[in-house]
mmCIF file of C-alpha atoms and ligand atoms in Angstrom:
data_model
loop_
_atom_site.group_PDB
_atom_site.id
_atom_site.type_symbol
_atom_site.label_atom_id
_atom_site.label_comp_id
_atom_site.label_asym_id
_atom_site.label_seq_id
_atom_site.Cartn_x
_atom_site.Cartn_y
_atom_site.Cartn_z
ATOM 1 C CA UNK A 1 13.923 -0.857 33.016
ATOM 2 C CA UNK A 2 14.277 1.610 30.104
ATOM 3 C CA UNK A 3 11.333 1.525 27.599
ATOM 4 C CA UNK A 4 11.291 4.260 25.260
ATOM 5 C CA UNK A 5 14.761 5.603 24.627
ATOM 6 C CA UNK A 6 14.849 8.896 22.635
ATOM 7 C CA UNK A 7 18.702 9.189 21.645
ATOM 8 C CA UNK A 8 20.102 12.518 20.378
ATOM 9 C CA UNK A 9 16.864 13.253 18.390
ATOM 10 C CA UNK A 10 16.989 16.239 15.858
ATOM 11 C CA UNK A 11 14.641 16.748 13.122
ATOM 12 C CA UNK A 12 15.114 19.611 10.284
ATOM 13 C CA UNK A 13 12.407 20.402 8.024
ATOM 14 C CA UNK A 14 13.713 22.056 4.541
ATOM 15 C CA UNK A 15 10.863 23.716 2.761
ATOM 16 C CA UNK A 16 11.989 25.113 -0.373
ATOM 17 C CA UNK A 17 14.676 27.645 0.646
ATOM 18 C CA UNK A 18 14.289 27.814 4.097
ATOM 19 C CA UNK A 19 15.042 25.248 7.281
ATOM 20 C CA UNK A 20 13.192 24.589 10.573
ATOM 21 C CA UNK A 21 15.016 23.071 13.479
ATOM 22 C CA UNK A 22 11.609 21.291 14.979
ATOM 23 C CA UNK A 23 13.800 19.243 17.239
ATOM 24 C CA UNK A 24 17.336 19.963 18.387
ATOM 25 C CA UNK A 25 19.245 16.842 20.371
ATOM 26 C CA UNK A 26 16.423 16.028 22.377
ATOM 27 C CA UNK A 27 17.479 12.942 25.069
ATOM 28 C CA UNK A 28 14.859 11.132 26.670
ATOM 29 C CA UNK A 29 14.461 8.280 28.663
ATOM 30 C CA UNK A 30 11.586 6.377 30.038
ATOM 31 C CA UNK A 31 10.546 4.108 32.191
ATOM 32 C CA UNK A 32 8.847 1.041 32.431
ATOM 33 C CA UNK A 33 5.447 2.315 33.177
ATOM 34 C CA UNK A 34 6.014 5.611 33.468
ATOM 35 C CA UNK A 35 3.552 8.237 32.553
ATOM 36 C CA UNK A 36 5.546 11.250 30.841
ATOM 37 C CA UNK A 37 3.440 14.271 29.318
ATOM 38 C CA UNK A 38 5.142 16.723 26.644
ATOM 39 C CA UNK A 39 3.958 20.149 26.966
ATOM 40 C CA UNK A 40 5.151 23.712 25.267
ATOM 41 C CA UNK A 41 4.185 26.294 23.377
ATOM 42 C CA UNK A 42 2.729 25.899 19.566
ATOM 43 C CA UNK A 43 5.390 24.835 17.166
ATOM 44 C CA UNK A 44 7.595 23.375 19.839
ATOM 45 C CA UNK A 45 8.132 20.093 18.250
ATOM 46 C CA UNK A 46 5.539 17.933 20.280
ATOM 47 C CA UNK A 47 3.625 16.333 17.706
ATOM 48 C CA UNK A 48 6.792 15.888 15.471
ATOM 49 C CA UNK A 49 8.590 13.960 18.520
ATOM 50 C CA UNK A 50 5.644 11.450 18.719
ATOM 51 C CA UNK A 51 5.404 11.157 14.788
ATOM 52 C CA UNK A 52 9.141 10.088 15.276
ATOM 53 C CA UNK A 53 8.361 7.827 18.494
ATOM 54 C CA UNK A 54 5.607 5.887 16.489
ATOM 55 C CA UNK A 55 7.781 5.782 13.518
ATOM 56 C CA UNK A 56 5.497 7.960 10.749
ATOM 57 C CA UNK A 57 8.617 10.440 10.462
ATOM 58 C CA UNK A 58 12.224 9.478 10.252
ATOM 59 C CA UNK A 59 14.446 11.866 11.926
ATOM 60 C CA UNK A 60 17.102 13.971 10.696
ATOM 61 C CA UNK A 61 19.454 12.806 13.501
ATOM 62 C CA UNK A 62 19.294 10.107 16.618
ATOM 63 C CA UNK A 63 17.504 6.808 17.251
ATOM 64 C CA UNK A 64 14.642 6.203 19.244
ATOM 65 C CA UNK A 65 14.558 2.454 21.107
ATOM 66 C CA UNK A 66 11.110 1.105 22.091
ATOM 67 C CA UNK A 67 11.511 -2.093 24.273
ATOM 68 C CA UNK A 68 14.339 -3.623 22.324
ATOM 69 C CA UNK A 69 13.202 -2.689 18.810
ATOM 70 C CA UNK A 70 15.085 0.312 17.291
ATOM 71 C CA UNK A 71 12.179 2.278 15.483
ATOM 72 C CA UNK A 72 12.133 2.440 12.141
ATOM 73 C CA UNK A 73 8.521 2.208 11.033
ATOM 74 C CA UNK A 74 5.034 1.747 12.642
ATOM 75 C CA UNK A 75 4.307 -1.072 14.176
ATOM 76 C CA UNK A 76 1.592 -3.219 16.760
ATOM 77 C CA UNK A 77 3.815 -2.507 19.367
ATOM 78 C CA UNK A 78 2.972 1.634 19.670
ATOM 79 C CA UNK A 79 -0.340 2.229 20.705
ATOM 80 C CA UNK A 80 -1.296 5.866 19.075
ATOM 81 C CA UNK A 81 -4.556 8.157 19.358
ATOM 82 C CA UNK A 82 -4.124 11.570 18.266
ATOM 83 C CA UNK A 83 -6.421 14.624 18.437
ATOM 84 C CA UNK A 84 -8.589 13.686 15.131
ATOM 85 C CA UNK A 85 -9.572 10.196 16.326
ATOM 86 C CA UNK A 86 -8.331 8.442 13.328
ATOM 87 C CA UNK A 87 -10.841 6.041 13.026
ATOM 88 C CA UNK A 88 -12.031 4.227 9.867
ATOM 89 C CA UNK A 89 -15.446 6.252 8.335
ATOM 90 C CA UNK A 90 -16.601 3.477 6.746
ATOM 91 C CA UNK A 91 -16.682 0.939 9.415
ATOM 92 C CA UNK A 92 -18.918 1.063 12.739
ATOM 93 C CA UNK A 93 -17.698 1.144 16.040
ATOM 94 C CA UNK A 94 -17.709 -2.439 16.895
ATOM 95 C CA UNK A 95 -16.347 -3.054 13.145
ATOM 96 C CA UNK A 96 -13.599 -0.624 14.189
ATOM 97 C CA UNK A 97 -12.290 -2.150 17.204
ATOM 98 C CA UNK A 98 -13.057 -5.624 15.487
ATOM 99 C CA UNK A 99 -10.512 -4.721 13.182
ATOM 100 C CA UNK A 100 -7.769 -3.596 15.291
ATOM 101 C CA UNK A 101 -7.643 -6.365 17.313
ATOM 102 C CA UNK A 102 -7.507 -8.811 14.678
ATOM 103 C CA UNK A 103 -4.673 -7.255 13.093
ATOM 104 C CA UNK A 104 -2.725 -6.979 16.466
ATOM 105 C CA UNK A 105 -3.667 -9.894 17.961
ATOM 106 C CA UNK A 106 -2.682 -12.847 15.287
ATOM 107 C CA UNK A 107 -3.049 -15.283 18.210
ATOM 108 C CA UNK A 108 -6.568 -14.922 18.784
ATOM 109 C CA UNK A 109 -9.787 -17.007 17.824
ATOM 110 C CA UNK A 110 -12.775 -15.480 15.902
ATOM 111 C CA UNK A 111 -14.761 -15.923 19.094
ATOM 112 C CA UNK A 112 -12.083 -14.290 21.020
ATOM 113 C CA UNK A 113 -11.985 -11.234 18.913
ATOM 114 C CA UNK A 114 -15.636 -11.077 18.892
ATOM 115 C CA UNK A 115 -15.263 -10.950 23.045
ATOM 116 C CA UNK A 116 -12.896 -8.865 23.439
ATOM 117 C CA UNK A 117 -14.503 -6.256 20.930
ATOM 118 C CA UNK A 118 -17.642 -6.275 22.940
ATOM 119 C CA UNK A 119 -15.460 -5.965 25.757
ATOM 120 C CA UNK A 120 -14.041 -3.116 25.297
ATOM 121 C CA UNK A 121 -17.184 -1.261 23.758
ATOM 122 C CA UNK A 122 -18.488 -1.836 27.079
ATOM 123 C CA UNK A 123 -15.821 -0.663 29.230
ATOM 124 C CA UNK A 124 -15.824 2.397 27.711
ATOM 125 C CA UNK A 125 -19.418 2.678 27.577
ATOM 126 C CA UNK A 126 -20.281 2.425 24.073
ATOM 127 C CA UNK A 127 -22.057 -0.940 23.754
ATOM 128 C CA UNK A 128 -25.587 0.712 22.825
ATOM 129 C CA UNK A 129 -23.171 2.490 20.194
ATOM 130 C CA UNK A 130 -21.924 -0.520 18.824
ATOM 131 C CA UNK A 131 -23.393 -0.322 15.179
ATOM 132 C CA UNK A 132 -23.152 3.132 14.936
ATOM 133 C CA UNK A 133 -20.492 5.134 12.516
ATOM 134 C CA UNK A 134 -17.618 7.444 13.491
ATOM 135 C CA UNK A 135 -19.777 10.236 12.106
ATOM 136 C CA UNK A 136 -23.288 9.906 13.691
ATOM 137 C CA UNK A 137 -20.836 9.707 17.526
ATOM 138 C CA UNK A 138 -20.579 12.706 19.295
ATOM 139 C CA UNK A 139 -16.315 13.725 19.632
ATOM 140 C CA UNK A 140 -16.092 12.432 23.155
ATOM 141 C CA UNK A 141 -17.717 9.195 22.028
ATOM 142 C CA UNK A 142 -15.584 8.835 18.990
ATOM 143 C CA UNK A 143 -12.252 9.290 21.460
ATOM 144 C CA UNK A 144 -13.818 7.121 23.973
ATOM 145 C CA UNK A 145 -13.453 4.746 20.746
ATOM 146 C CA UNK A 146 -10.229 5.832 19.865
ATOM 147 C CA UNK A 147 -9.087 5.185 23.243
ATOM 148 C CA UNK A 148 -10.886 1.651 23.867
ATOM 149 C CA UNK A 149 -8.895 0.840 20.684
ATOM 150 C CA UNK A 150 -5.520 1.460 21.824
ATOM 151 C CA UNK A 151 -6.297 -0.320 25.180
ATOM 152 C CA UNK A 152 -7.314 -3.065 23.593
ATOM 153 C CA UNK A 153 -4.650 -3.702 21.135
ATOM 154 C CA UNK A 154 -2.291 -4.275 23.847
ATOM 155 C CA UNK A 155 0.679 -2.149 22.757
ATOM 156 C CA UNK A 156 4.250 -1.901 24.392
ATOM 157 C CA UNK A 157 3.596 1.621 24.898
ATOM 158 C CA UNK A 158 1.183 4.394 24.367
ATOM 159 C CA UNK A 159 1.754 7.359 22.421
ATOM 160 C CA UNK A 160 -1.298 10.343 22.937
ATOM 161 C CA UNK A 161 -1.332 13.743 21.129
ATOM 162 C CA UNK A 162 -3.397 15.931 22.458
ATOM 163 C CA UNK A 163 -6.147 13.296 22.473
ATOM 164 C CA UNK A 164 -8.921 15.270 24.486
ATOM 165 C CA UNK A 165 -7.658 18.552 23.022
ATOM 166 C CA UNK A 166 -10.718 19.497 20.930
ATOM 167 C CA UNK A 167 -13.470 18.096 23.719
ATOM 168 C CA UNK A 168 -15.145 20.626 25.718
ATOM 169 C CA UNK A 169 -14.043 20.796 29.533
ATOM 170 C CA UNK A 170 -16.693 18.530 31.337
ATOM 171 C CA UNK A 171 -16.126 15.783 28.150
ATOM 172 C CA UNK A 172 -12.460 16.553 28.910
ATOM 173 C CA UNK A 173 -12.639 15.617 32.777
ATOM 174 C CA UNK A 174 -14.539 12.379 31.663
ATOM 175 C CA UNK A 175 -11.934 11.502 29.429
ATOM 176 C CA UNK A 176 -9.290 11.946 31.993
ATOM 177 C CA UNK A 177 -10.899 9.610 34.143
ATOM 178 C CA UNK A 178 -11.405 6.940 32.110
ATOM 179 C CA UNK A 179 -7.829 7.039 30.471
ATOM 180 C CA UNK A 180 -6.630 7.251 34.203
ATOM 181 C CA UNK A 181 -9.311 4.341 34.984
ATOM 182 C CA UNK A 182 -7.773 2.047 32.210
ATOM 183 C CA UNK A 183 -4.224 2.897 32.658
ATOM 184 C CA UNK A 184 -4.254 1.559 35.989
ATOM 185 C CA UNK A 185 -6.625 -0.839 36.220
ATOM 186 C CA UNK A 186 -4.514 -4.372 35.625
ATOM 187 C CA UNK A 187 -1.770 -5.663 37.183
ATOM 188 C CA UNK A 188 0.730 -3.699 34.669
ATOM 189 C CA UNK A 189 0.769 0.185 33.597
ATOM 190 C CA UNK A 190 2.318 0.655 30.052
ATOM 191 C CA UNK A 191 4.603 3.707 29.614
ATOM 192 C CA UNK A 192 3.102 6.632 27.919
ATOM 193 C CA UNK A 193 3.871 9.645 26.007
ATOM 194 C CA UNK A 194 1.429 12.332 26.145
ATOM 195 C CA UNK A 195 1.370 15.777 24.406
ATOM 196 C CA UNK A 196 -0.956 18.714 26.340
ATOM 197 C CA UNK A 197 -1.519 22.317 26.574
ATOM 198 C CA UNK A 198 -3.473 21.837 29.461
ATOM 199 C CA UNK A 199 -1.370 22.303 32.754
ATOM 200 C CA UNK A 200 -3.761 20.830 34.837
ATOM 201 C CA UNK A 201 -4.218 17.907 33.169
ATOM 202 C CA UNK A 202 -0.198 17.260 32.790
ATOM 203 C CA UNK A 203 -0.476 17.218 36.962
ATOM 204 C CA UNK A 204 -3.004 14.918 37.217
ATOM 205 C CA UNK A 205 -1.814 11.974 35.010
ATOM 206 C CA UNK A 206 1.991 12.713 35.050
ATOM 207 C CA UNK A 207 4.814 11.250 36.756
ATOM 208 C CA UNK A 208 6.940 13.555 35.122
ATOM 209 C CA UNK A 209 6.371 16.928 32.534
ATOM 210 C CA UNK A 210 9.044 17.799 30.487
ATOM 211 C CA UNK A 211 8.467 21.143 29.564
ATOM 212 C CA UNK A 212 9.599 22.375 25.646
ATOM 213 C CA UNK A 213 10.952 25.517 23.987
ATOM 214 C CA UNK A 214 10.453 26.491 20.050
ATOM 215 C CA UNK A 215 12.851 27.113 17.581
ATOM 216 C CA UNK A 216 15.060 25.329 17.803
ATOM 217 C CA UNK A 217 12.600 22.613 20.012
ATOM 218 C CA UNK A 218 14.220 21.703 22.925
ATOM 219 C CA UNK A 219 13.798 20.247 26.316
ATOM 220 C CA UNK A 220 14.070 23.533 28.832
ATOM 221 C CA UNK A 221 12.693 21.283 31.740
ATOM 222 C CA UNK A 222 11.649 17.766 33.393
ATOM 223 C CA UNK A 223 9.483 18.111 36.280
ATOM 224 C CA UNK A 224 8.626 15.283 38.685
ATOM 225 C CA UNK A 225 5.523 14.648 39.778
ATOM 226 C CA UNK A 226 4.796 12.958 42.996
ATOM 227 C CA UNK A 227 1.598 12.721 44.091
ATOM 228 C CA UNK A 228 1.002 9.114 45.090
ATOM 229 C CA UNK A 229 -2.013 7.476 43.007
ATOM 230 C CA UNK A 230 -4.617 6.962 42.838
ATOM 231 C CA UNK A 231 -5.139 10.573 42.487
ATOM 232 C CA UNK A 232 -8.288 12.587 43.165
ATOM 233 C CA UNK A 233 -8.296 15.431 41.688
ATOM 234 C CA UNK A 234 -10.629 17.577 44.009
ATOM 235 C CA UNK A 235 -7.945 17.070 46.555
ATOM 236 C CA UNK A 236 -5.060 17.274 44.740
ATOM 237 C CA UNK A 237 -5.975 20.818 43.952
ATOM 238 C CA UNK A 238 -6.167 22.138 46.908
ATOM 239 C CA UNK A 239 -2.437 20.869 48.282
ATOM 240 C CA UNK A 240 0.205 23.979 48.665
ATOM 241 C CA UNK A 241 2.711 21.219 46.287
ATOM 242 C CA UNK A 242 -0.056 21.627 43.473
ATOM 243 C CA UNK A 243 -0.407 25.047 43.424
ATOM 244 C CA UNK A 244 3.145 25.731 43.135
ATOM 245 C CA UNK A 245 3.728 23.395 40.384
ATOM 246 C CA UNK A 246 1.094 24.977 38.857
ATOM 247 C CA UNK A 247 2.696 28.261 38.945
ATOM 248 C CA UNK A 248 6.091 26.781 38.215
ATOM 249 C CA UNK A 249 4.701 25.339 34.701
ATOM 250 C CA UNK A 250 2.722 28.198 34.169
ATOM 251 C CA UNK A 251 5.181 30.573 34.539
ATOM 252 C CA UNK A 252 7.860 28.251 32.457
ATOM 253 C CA UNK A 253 5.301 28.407 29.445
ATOM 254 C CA UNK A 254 4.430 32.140 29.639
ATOM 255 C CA UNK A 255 8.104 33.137 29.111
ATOM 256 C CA UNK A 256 8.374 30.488 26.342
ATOM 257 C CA UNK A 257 5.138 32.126 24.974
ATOM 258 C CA UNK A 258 6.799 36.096 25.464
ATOM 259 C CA UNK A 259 9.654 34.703 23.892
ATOM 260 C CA UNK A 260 8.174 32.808 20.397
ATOM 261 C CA UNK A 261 6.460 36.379 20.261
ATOM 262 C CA UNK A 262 9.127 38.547 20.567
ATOM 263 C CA UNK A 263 10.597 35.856 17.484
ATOM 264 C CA UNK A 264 7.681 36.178 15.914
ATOM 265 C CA UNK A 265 7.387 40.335 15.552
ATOM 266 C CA UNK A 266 11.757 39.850 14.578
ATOM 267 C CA UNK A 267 10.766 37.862 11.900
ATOM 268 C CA UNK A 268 7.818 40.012 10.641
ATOM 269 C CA UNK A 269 9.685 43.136 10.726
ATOM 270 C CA UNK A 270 13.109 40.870 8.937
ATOM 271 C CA UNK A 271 10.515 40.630 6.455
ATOM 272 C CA UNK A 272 8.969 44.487 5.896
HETATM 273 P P1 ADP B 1 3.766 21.339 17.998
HETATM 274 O O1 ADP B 1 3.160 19.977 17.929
HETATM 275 O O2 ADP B 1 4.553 21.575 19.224
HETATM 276 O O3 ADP B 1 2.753 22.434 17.757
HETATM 277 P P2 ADP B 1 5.019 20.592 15.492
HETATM 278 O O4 ADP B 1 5.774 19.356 15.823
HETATM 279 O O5 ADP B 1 3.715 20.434 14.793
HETATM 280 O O6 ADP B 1 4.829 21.493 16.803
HETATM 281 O O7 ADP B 1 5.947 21.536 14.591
HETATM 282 C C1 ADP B 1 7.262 21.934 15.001
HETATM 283 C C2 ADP B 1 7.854 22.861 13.933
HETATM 284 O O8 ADP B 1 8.100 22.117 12.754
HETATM 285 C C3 ADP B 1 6.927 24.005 13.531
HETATM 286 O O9 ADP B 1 7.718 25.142 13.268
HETATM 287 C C4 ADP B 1 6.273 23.510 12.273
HETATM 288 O O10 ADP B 1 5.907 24.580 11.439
HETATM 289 C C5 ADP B 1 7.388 22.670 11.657
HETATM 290 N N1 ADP B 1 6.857 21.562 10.848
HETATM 291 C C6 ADP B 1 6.123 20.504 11.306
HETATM 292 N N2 ADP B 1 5.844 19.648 10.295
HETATM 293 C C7 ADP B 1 6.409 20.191 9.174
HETATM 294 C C8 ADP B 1 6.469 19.764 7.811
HETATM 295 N N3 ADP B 1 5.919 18.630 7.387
HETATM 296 N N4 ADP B 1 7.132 20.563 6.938
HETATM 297 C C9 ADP B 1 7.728 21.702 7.349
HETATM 298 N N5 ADP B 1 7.719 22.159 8.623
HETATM 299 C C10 ADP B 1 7.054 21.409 9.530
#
């Protein structure tokens, strides 16, 4: 079964006198429980395609379906963390998840909320961390938060830009594992988008990468993915299949790279 539908997607940004193309006709279909990472050079359009998917930015052109539900706005149904955390400043970690459950979960008892708060602080390991603000957490803490949060709002689907993107790479691999822990640790895994720059990281959770070109943004390539999970990644590595999709992404992103530089000097000298 379908369960994000992108449709014909194009998104134009006028600023002033000029026009970007972020998005041109971008179709994409996914499937229940399907794991789907975005990845492409700067300026390709990634984080503007999930802004669209989770309903923060209307596009220009094209309809994106999520379960039934033709999107149109936010909603409890779209599970989000992003690269900054998001989290509310002013309220402590348990207060944080308190809140998002309760405003997700209009079903619940007080006591229930209150369980599955402390639940959740504890799965991800942030139960001595409870009453403790966004800003006294370290950043892997604070998306360990971020992340506990969208687990346990129970969403249709999850939407992830870049969320481990500004942790260093041992907080990264952590971060990785635990996503990977959660996403398959009941009886159901919910589809997810993910935007990365990190190649590696696209092999390990993916079942398919769809690989995206700037200016106009566009999808150049889907790649499938199929290492059977659970997936270790210290043996994963070393298979002949991983190091040539390796090579086959990486070489896929370098000539997108070559080419939004060879754009990029056009432009400068257009403008000399
Ligand atoms: P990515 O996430 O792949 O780095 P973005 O989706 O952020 O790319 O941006 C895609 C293109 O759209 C870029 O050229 C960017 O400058 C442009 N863009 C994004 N948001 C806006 C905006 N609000 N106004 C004007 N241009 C924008």
């Amino acid at each position: 079964m379908t369960k994000i539908e992108i449709n014909n997607v194009s998104m134009n940004f006028e600023v002033e006198e000029s026009s970007t193309s972020a998005l041109h006709k971008i179709y994409l279909h996914l499937e229940d429980g399907e794991f789907v990472s975005i990845i492409g050079p700067s300026g390709c359009g990634k984080s503007t395609l999930i802004d669209i998917i989770a309903g923060l930015k209307k596009p220009t052109q094209g309809t994106v379906i999520v379960g039934n539900r033709e999107v149109t706005g936010p909603g409890p149904d779209l599970g989000i963390v992003f690269q900054d955390y998001s989290l509310f400043p002013w309220m402590t970690a348990y207060e944080n998840l308190r809140f998002a459950i309760e405003h997700t979960n209009e079903n619940l008892e007080p006591k229930e909320i209150v369980e599955k708060s402390k639940k959740y602080l504890d799965i991800v390991g942030l139960s001595k961390f409870a009453n403790k603000f966004p800003n006294t957490l370290s950043g892997g803490m604070r998306q360990r938060l971020a992340i506990a949060r969208m687990f346990a709002t129970d969403p249709k689907v999850f939407l992830m830009d870049e969320p481990f993107g500004a942790l260093d790479a041992l907080n990264r691999v952590h971060m990785q594992d635990l996503l990977i822990y959660l996403w398959s640790r009941g009886d159901k895994r919910e589809t997810t988008l993910y935007v990365t720059h990190d190649v590696d990281e696209a092999i390990l959770l993916s079942d398919r990468i769809v690989v995206m070109t700037p200016s106009p943004g566009q999808i150049k390539e889907i790649i499938d993915i199929k290492f059977e999970r659970p997936r270790c990644r210290n043996d994963i590595v070393k298979c002949a299949e991983y190091i040539r999709l390796r090579s086959n992404l990486l070489s896929l992103l370098n000539e997108e790279m070559l080419d939004a530089l060879a754009e990029q000097e056009k432009h400068m000298r257009d403008l000399v």
